[in-house]
Coordinates of C-alpha atoms in Angstrom, one line a residue:
M1 CA 99.8 72.5 94.9
P2 CA 99.9 74.8 91.8
D3 CA 96.3 76.0 92.3
V4 CA 97.1 77.2 95.6
Q5 CA 100.3 78.8 94.5
A6 CA 98.4 80.6 91.7
L7 CA 96.1 82.1 94.5
V8 CA 99.3 83.3 96.5
N9 CA 100.9 84.8 93.5
E10 CA 97.5 86.6 92.8
F11 CA 97.3 87.8 96.3
V12 CA 101.0 88.9 96.4
N13 CA 100.4 91.0 93.2
L14 CA 97.3 92.7 94.8
L15 CA 99.2 93.7 97.7
K16 CA 102.1 94.9 95.8
K17 CA 99.9 97.1 93.8
R18 CA 97.8 98.3 96.7
K19 CA 94.7 97.1 95.3
I20 CA 93.4 96.0 98.7
E21 CA 92.4 98.9 100.9
G22 CA 91.4 98.7 104.6
S23 CA 92.9 96.3 107.3
Q24 CA 89.7 94.4 107.5
A25 CA 89.5 93.6 103.8
T26 CA 93.3 92.7 104.0
A27 CA 93.0 90.5 107.0
K28 CA 90.0 88.5 105.7
Q29 CA 91.5 87.8 102.4
T30 CA 94.8 86.7 104.2
A31 CA 92.7 84.4 106.4
E32 CA 91.0 82.9 103.4
L33 CA 94.1 82.4 101.7
L34 CA 95.8 80.5 104.5
R35 CA 92.8 78.4 104.8
S36 CA 93.1 77.4 101.3
V37 CA 96.9 76.5 102.0
I38 CA 96.0 74.4 105.0
S39 CA 93.2 72.5 103.1
H40 CA 95.5 71.6 100.2
Q41 CA 98.4 70.8 102.5
R42 CA 99.3 67.1 102.7
V43 CA 99.8 66.1 106.2
P44 CA 102.4 63.3 106.9
H45 CA 101.8 60.4 109.6
T46 CA 104.3 62.2 111.9
N47 CA 104.7 65.9 112.8
Q48 CA 101.5 67.0 111.3
A49 CA 101.7 70.2 113.1
T50 CA 105.0 71.0 111.8
S51 CA 104.0 70.4 108.4
L52 CA 101.2 73.0 108.5
I53 CA 103.4 75.5 110.4
N54 CA 106.0 75.2 107.6
A55 CA 103.4 75.5 105.0
V56 CA 101.9 78.5 106.4
R57 CA 105.4 80.2 107.2
A58 CA 106.4 79.7 103.6
V59 CA 103.2 81.5 102.3
G60 CA 103.4 84.1 105.1
E61 CA 107.0 85.2 104.1
Q62 CA 105.7 85.9 100.7
I63 CA 102.7 87.9 101.4
I64 CA 104.4 89.8 104.3
D65 CA 107.2 91.1 101.9
A66 CA 104.7 92.0 99.3
N67 CA 103.4 95.0 101.4
P68 CA 105.2 95.1 104.9
I69 CA 103.4 98.3 106.0
E70 CA 100.0 96.3 105.9
L71 CA 100.5 94.9 109.5
S72 CA 97.3 93.1 109.4
V73 CA 98.9 90.6 107.0
G74 CA 101.5 89.4 109.4
N75 CA 98.9 89.7 112.2
I76 CA 96.8 87.1 110.5
V77 CA 99.7 84.9 109.6
R78 CA 100.8 84.8 113.3
R79 CA 97.2 84.1 114.5
V80 CA 96.9 81.1 112.1
L81 CA 100.3 79.9 113.3
H82 CA 99.1 80.2 116.9
I83 CA 95.9 78.3 116.0
I84 CA 97.9 75.3 114.6
R85 CA 99.9 75.2 117.8
E86 CA 96.9 75.4 120.2
E87 CA 94.9 72.7 118.2
D88 CA 98.0 70.3 118.2
L89 CA 98.4 70.9 121.8
S90 CA 94.9 70.2 122.4
L91 CA 95.0 66.9 120.5
V92 CA 98.1 65.8 122.4
T93 CA 96.6 66.6 125.7
D94 CA 93.5 64.6 124.8
A95 CA 95.7 61.7 123.7
M96 CA 97.7 61.7 127.0
A97 CA 94.4 61.8 128.9
G98 CA 93.3 58.7 126.9
F99 CA 96.4 56.5 128.1
G100 CA 94.7 56.3 131.4
M101 CA 97.8 56.4 133.5
S102 CA 96.6 56.2 137.2
A103 CA 98.8 56.3 140.4
T104 CA 96.6 53.8 142.4
S105 CA 98.5 51.0 144.4
D106 CA 95.7 48.6 144.8
D107 CA 96.7 44.9 144.3
E108 CA 93.9 44.5 141.7
D109 CA 95.2 47.3 139.6
D110 CA 98.8 46.1 139.9
V111 CA 97.6 42.6 138.5
D112 CA 95.8 44.5 135.6
R113 CA 99.1 46.6 135.0
D114 CA 101.1 43.5 134.9
D115 CA 98.9 42.1 132.1
Q116 CA 98.9 45.2 130.2
P117 CA 102.1 47.3 130.1
A118 CA 101.7 51.0 130.7
L119 CA 103.5 53.6 128.7
S120 CA 106.4 55.2 130.5
A121 CA 106.9 58.8 131.3
A122 CA 109.7 58.8 128.8
A123 CA 107.4 57.6 126.0
V124 CA 104.9 60.2 126.8
A125 CA 107.4 62.8 126.8
A126 CA 108.8 61.7 123.4
A127 CA 105.4 61.8 121.9
A128 CA 104.8 65.3 123.1
R129 CA 108.1 66.4 121.8
S130 CA 107.6 64.8 118.4
T131 CA 104.6 66.9 117.6
L132 CA 106.3 70.2 116.7
R133 CA 109.6 69.1 115.5
P134 CA 111.3 66.4 113.5
P135 CA 112.5 63.2 115.5
S136 CA 115.9 63.6 117.1
L137 CA 118.4 60.9 118.0
Q138 CA 117.4 61.2 121.7
T139 CA 113.6 60.8 120.6
L140 CA 114.7 57.5 118.6
L141 CA 116.7 56.2 121.5
E142 CA 113.8 56.7 123.9
D143 CA 111.5 55.0 121.5
V144 CA 113.9 52.1 121.2
T145 CA 114.4 51.8 124.9
D146 CA 110.7 51.8 125.6
S147 CA 110.0 49.4 123.0
A148 CA 112.5 47.1 124.3
A149 CA 111.1 47.4 127.8
L150 CA 107.8 45.9 126.7
P151 CA 107.2 42.3 126.9
P152 CA 107.6 40.2 123.6
T153 CA 104.1 39.6 121.6
P154 CA 103.3 37.4 118.8
S155 CA 104.1 38.7 115.3
S156 CA 100.3 38.7 114.5
T157 CA 99.5 41.0 117.3
G158 CA 102.4 43.3 116.4
D159 CA 101.1 43.7 112.8
S160 CA 97.9 44.6 113.9
D161 CA 99.1 47.1 116.6
G162 CA 101.2 48.8 113.8
K163 CA 98.2 49.1 111.5
S164 CA 96.2 50.6 114.3
R165 CA 98.9 53.0 115.0
S166 CA 99.2 54.1 111.5
V167 CA 95.5 54.4 111.0
E168 CA 95.5 56.5 114.4
K169 CA 98.1 58.8 113.2
G170 CA 96.4 59.3 109.9
T171 CA 93.1 60.0 111.9
R172 CA 94.8 62.4 114.1
G173 CA 96.4 64.2 111.1
R174 CA 92.8 64.6 109.6
K175 CA 91.5 65.9 112.9
L176 CA 94.2 68.3 113.1
K177 CA 93.4 70.0 109.8
H178 CA 89.8 69.8 110.4
D179 CA 90.1 71.7 113.7
V180 CA 92.6 74.3 112.3
I181 CA 90.3 74.9 109.4
E182 CA 87.1 75.2 111.8
A183 CA 89.3 77.8 114.0
V184 CA 90.3 79.7 111.0
N185 CA 86.7 79.9 109.9
E186 CA 86.0 81.3 113.3
L187 CA 88.7 83.9 112.9
I188 CA 87.2 85.1 109.6
Q189 CA 83.7 85.4 111.1
D190 CA 85.3 87.4 113.9
I191 CA 87.0 89.6 111.4
T192 CA 83.9 90.1 109.4
S193 CA 81.7 91.0 112.4
C194 CA 84.2 93.2 114.5
H195 CA 82.5 96.3 113.4
E196 CA 79.3 95.1 114.7
Q197 CA 80.8 94.0 118.0
I198 CA 82.6 97.2 118.6
A199 CA 79.6 99.4 117.6
E200 CA 77.6 97.5 120.4
Q201 CA 79.6 99.2 122.9
A202 CA 78.8 102.8 121.6
V203 CA 76.1 103.4 124.0
E204 CA 78.4 103.0 126.9
H205 CA 80.7 105.6 125.8
I206 CA 78.8 108.2 123.9
H207 CA 76.3 110.2 126.0
Q208 CA 73.7 112.9 125.3
N209 CA 74.6 116.2 123.8
E210 CA 78.3 115.4 123.6
V211 CA 80.5 116.7 120.9
I212 CA 82.8 114.0 119.2
L213 CA 85.7 114.9 117.0
T214 CA 87.2 112.6 114.4
L215 CA 89.7 112.8 111.6
G216 CA 89.4 111.2 108.1
S217 CA 87.1 108.2 107.3
S218 CA 87.0 105.1 109.2
K219 CA 84.1 102.3 108.7
T220 CA 84.6 101.2 112.4
V221 CA 84.1 104.8 113.6
F222 CA 81.0 105.3 111.3
E223 CA 79.3 102.1 112.6
F224 CA 80.3 103.2 116.1
L225 CA 78.6 106.6 115.8
C226 CA 75.5 105.4 113.9
A227 CA 75.0 102.6 116.5
A228 CA 74.9 105.5 119.3
K229 CA 72.4 107.6 117.1
E230 CA 70.1 104.2 116.9
K231 CA 70.1 104.2 120.6
K232 CA 68.5 107.6 120.7
R233 CA 71.7 109.4 121.6
S234 CA 71.7 113.0 120.6
F235 CA 75.2 114.4 119.9
K236 CA 77.4 116.3 117.4
V237 CA 80.4 115.2 115.3
V238 CA 83.2 117.4 114.2
V239 CA 85.1 115.8 111.3
A240 CA 88.6 116.9 110.4
E241 CA 88.9 116.6 106.5
G242 CA 92.0 114.4 106.7
A243 CA 94.2 116.0 103.9
P244 CA 95.4 115.4 101.5
R245 CA 93.1 112.6 100.6
Y246 CA 90.1 114.4 102.3
R247 CA 88.5 111.2 103.3
G248 CA 86.6 113.2 106.1
H249 CA 84.4 114.9 103.5
L250 CA 83.1 111.3 102.6
L251 CA 82.5 110.5 106.4
A252 CA 80.8 113.8 107.0
K253 CA 78.4 113.2 104.0
E254 CA 77.5 109.7 105.1
L255 CA 77.0 110.6 108.7
A256 CA 74.5 113.6 107.6
A257 CA 72.7 111.1 105.5
R258 CA 72.0 109.2 108.7
G259 CA 70.7 112.1 110.6
L260 CA 73.8 113.1 112.5
Q261 CA 74.8 116.9 112.7
S262 CA 78.1 117.0 111.3
T263 CA 80.6 119.9 110.9
V264 CA 83.7 119.7 108.7
I265 CA 86.9 121.5 109.7
A266 CA 90.5 121.8 108.4
D267 CA 93.1 119.4 110.0
S268 CA 95.1 122.6 111.1
A269 CA 91.8 123.8 113.1
C270 CA 91.7 120.8 115.4
F271 CA 93.8 122.6 118.1
A272 CA 91.2 125.7 117.9
M273 CA 88.2 123.3 118.2
I274 CA 89.4 120.8 120.8
S275 CA 88.2 122.8 123.8
R276 CA 84.7 122.4 122.6
V277 CA 84.9 118.7 122.1
N278 CA 84.1 116.2 124.8
M279 CA 85.7 113.1 123.2
V280 CA 88.0 112.2 120.3
I281 CA 87.1 109.0 118.6
I282 CA 89.3 107.7 115.8
G283 CA 90.2 104.4 113.9
A284 CA 93.6 102.7 113.8
H285 CA 95.7 101.3 111.0
A286 CA 97.5 99.0 113.8
V287 CA 98.1 98.8 117.5
M288 CA 101.4 97.9 118.7
A289 CA 102.3 95.7 121.6
N290 CA 103.2 98.7 123.7
G291 CA 99.9 100.4 123.2
G292 CA 101.0 102.8 120.5
V293 CA 99.0 103.4 117.5
I294 CA 99.7 103.5 113.8
A295 CA 97.1 105.8 112.5
P296 CA 96.3 108.2 109.5
I297 CA 98.4 111.1 109.0
G298 CA 97.5 114.1 111.2
L299 CA 96.1 112.0 114.2
H300 CA 99.4 112.7 116.4
M301 CA 98.5 116.4 116.3
V302 CA 95.1 115.7 117.3
A303 CA 96.3 113.4 120.2
L304 CA 98.4 116.2 121.3
A305 CA 95.8 118.7 121.4
A306 CA 93.3 116.4 123.2
H307 CA 96.0 115.6 125.9
R308 CA 96.7 119.4 126.2
H309 CA 93.0 120.1 126.9
A310 CA 92.4 116.7 128.8
V311 CA 90.0 115.3 126.3
P312 CA 89.6 111.7 126.3
F313 CA 91.3 109.9 123.2
V314 CA 89.6 106.8 122.3
V315 CA 90.9 104.4 119.7
L316 CA 88.6 101.8 117.9
A317 CA 90.4 98.6 116.7
G318 CA 89.4 95.1 115.8
S319 CA 91.6 92.3 117.3
H320 CA 93.1 91.6 113.7
K321 CA 94.8 95.0 114.1
L322 CA 96.5 94.1 117.2
C323 CA 100.3 93.5 116.4
P324 CA 102.7 91.7 118.7
L325 CA 105.5 93.9 117.5
Y326 CA 107.0 96.8 119.2
P327 CA 107.7 100.0 117.2
H328 CA 111.3 100.8 116.8
N329 CA 111.5 104.1 115.2
P330 CA 108.0 103.8 113.6
H331 CA 108.1 106.9 111.5
V332 CA 110.6 105.3 109.3
L333 CA 110.1 101.7 109.5
L334 CA 106.3 101.5 109.9
N335 CA 105.4 104.3 107.3
E336 CA 105.1 104.5 103.6
L337 CA 105.1 107.6 101.2
R338 CA 102.2 108.0 98.8
S339 CA 102.2 109.7 95.5
P340 CA 103.2 113.4 95.3
S341 CA 100.2 114.1 93.0
E342 CA 98.0 114.0 96.0
L343 CA 99.6 117.2 97.2
L344 CA 100.8 119.1 94.0
D345 CA 99.9 119.0 90.3
F346 CA 102.8 117.8 88.5
G347 CA 102.2 119.7 85.5
E348 CA 102.5 123.1 87.4
F349 CA 105.6 122.3 89.0
S350 CA 107.3 119.8 86.7
D351 CA 110.2 122.2 85.8
L352 CA 111.0 122.5 89.7
M353 CA 110.8 118.7 90.3
D354 CA 113.3 117.7 87.4
S355 CA 116.3 116.5 89.2
A356 CA 118.2 116.0 86.1
T357 CA 118.4 119.7 85.7
S358 CA 119.7 122.3 88.1
L359 CA 116.2 123.6 88.7
G360 CA 115.1 120.2 90.5
S361 CA 115.1 121.8 93.9
L362 CA 111.3 121.1 94.9
Y363 CA 110.8 117.9 96.9
V364 CA 107.2 116.4 97.9
V365 CA 106.9 114.1 100.9
N366 CA 103.5 112.7 101.5
P367 CA 103.7 110.1 104.4
A368 CA 100.6 108.0 104.9
F369 CA 100.6 107.3 108.7
D370 CA 101.3 108.9 112.1
Y371 CA 102.6 107.1 115.2
V372 CA 100.7 108.1 118.5
P373 CA 102.4 107.0 121.6
P374 CA 100.6 105.1 124.4
D375 CA 100.6 107.8 126.7
L376 CA 98.5 110.0 124.5
V377 CA 95.7 107.4 124.1
S378 CA 93.0 107.1 126.8
L379 CA 91.1 103.9 125.9
F380 CA 91.0 101.2 123.4
I381 CA 87.7 99.8 122.4
T382 CA 88.2 96.4 120.6
D383 CA 85.7 93.8 119.8
T384 CA 86.3 92.2 123.2
G385 CA 85.6 95.3 125.2
G386 CA 87.5 98.4 126.4
H387 CA 91.1 98.2 127.6
N388 CA 93.8 100.6 128.8
P389 CA 96.8 101.1 126.8
S390 CA 98.9 99.4 129.5
Y391 CA 96.9 96.2 129.2
M392 CA 97.2 95.9 125.6
Y393 CA 100.4 93.7 125.7
R394 CA 98.5 91.2 127.8
L395 CA 95.7 91.0 125.4
I396 CA 98.0 90.6 122.5
A397 CA 99.8 87.9 124.3
D398 CA 96.6 85.6 124.1
Y399 CA 96.6 85.8 120.4
Y400 CA 100.1 85.2 119.4
S401 CA 102.7 82.6 120.3
A402 CA 106.2 83.8 121.0
D403 CA 107.7 81.3 118.6
D404 CA 106.0 83.2 115.7
L405 CA 106.9 86.7 116.3
V406 CA 109.4 86.4 113.6
V407 CA 107.7 84.7 110.7
K408 CA 110.7 84.6 108.3
Q409 CA 112.7 81.4 109.0
R410 CA 116.4 81.6 109.4
P411 CA 118.3 79.9 106.7
T412 CA 120.1 76.5 108.1
T413 CA 123.7 76.1 107.7
G414 CA 125.2 73.0 106.7
S415 CA 128.3 71.4 108.1

């Protein structure tokens, strides 16, 4: 599928060059790419789910490696893999229910069952096992044993049965692809509308005459605050500027344009202002399985200040930001360094930054993210409602399969 591979290469280049900003845009484009991969994937007569899973895994490895810090890419890959498994399990369950196996012992039923042989439990188990893995020797032996147990039938009947089974398998493969694509479309719709679904809960959390503190700029926070304003809530917003990119200036300007009273402060002034604040509301880059938050730089300091003064620290995050991984040394593994030019002008300090000379003694470190541990978070508000940090692992378990936590396949060793 050269056209799909061209789309994958283009998306990989965009991720490597950091041309896509924001978890929502990245998650949506990832889901759209995987939808194209699934729609162009040829499904065999057997192991349809395995074929789709392998195709999504192969693409997922490439796009995750292109920008590992953008955790929403891996989240969507795992979500799509989970969707494939769920849809395949649903089809298998429906097929087993269609077998009509009954446990009645009436004489009439016994006569009927003598005329029409019923599938054995081994055959049903073999069919279920073959959906998500290649056929093994044990599976083949079970199939041979079950077929030998059936009474002989005329050759014409056997040919027609084989053709009907082939048609049924082809129909099931098309049905699986159709159901998976429909589920991915719903996932894309959920990603697109996550801001609106979170904003609908604003009136339940923001009350009259409160003072809200936030840092930097987040579209989710902006929509959340504006939704509370539209519900006739009167409150003030204190915006920390979010150095060194100063995205808080943009958020304060947008809030003022919507009629919200905004005050811009320096990041270092958060501890001095926190005692006048009723609530801290921030956006997140990712939410880990333990309830910890990967957030823009400077928010750990704000969380500590809020915890010290018993101010609620609320995190807004769409479901596409829920990551099933646990942070192991997140400051090193789950962070990236931005350009030093955001902090210092290279022209003024070029002689001190030249490592080739003895004067190269000035180094600039510009990390992009902070890690906020779960004990500093009061509440998570997602598109499915409000949740405590201790419940996040259970919420995340509903979106992912344990088999897909590690997307990269292990190389198979031959004998």
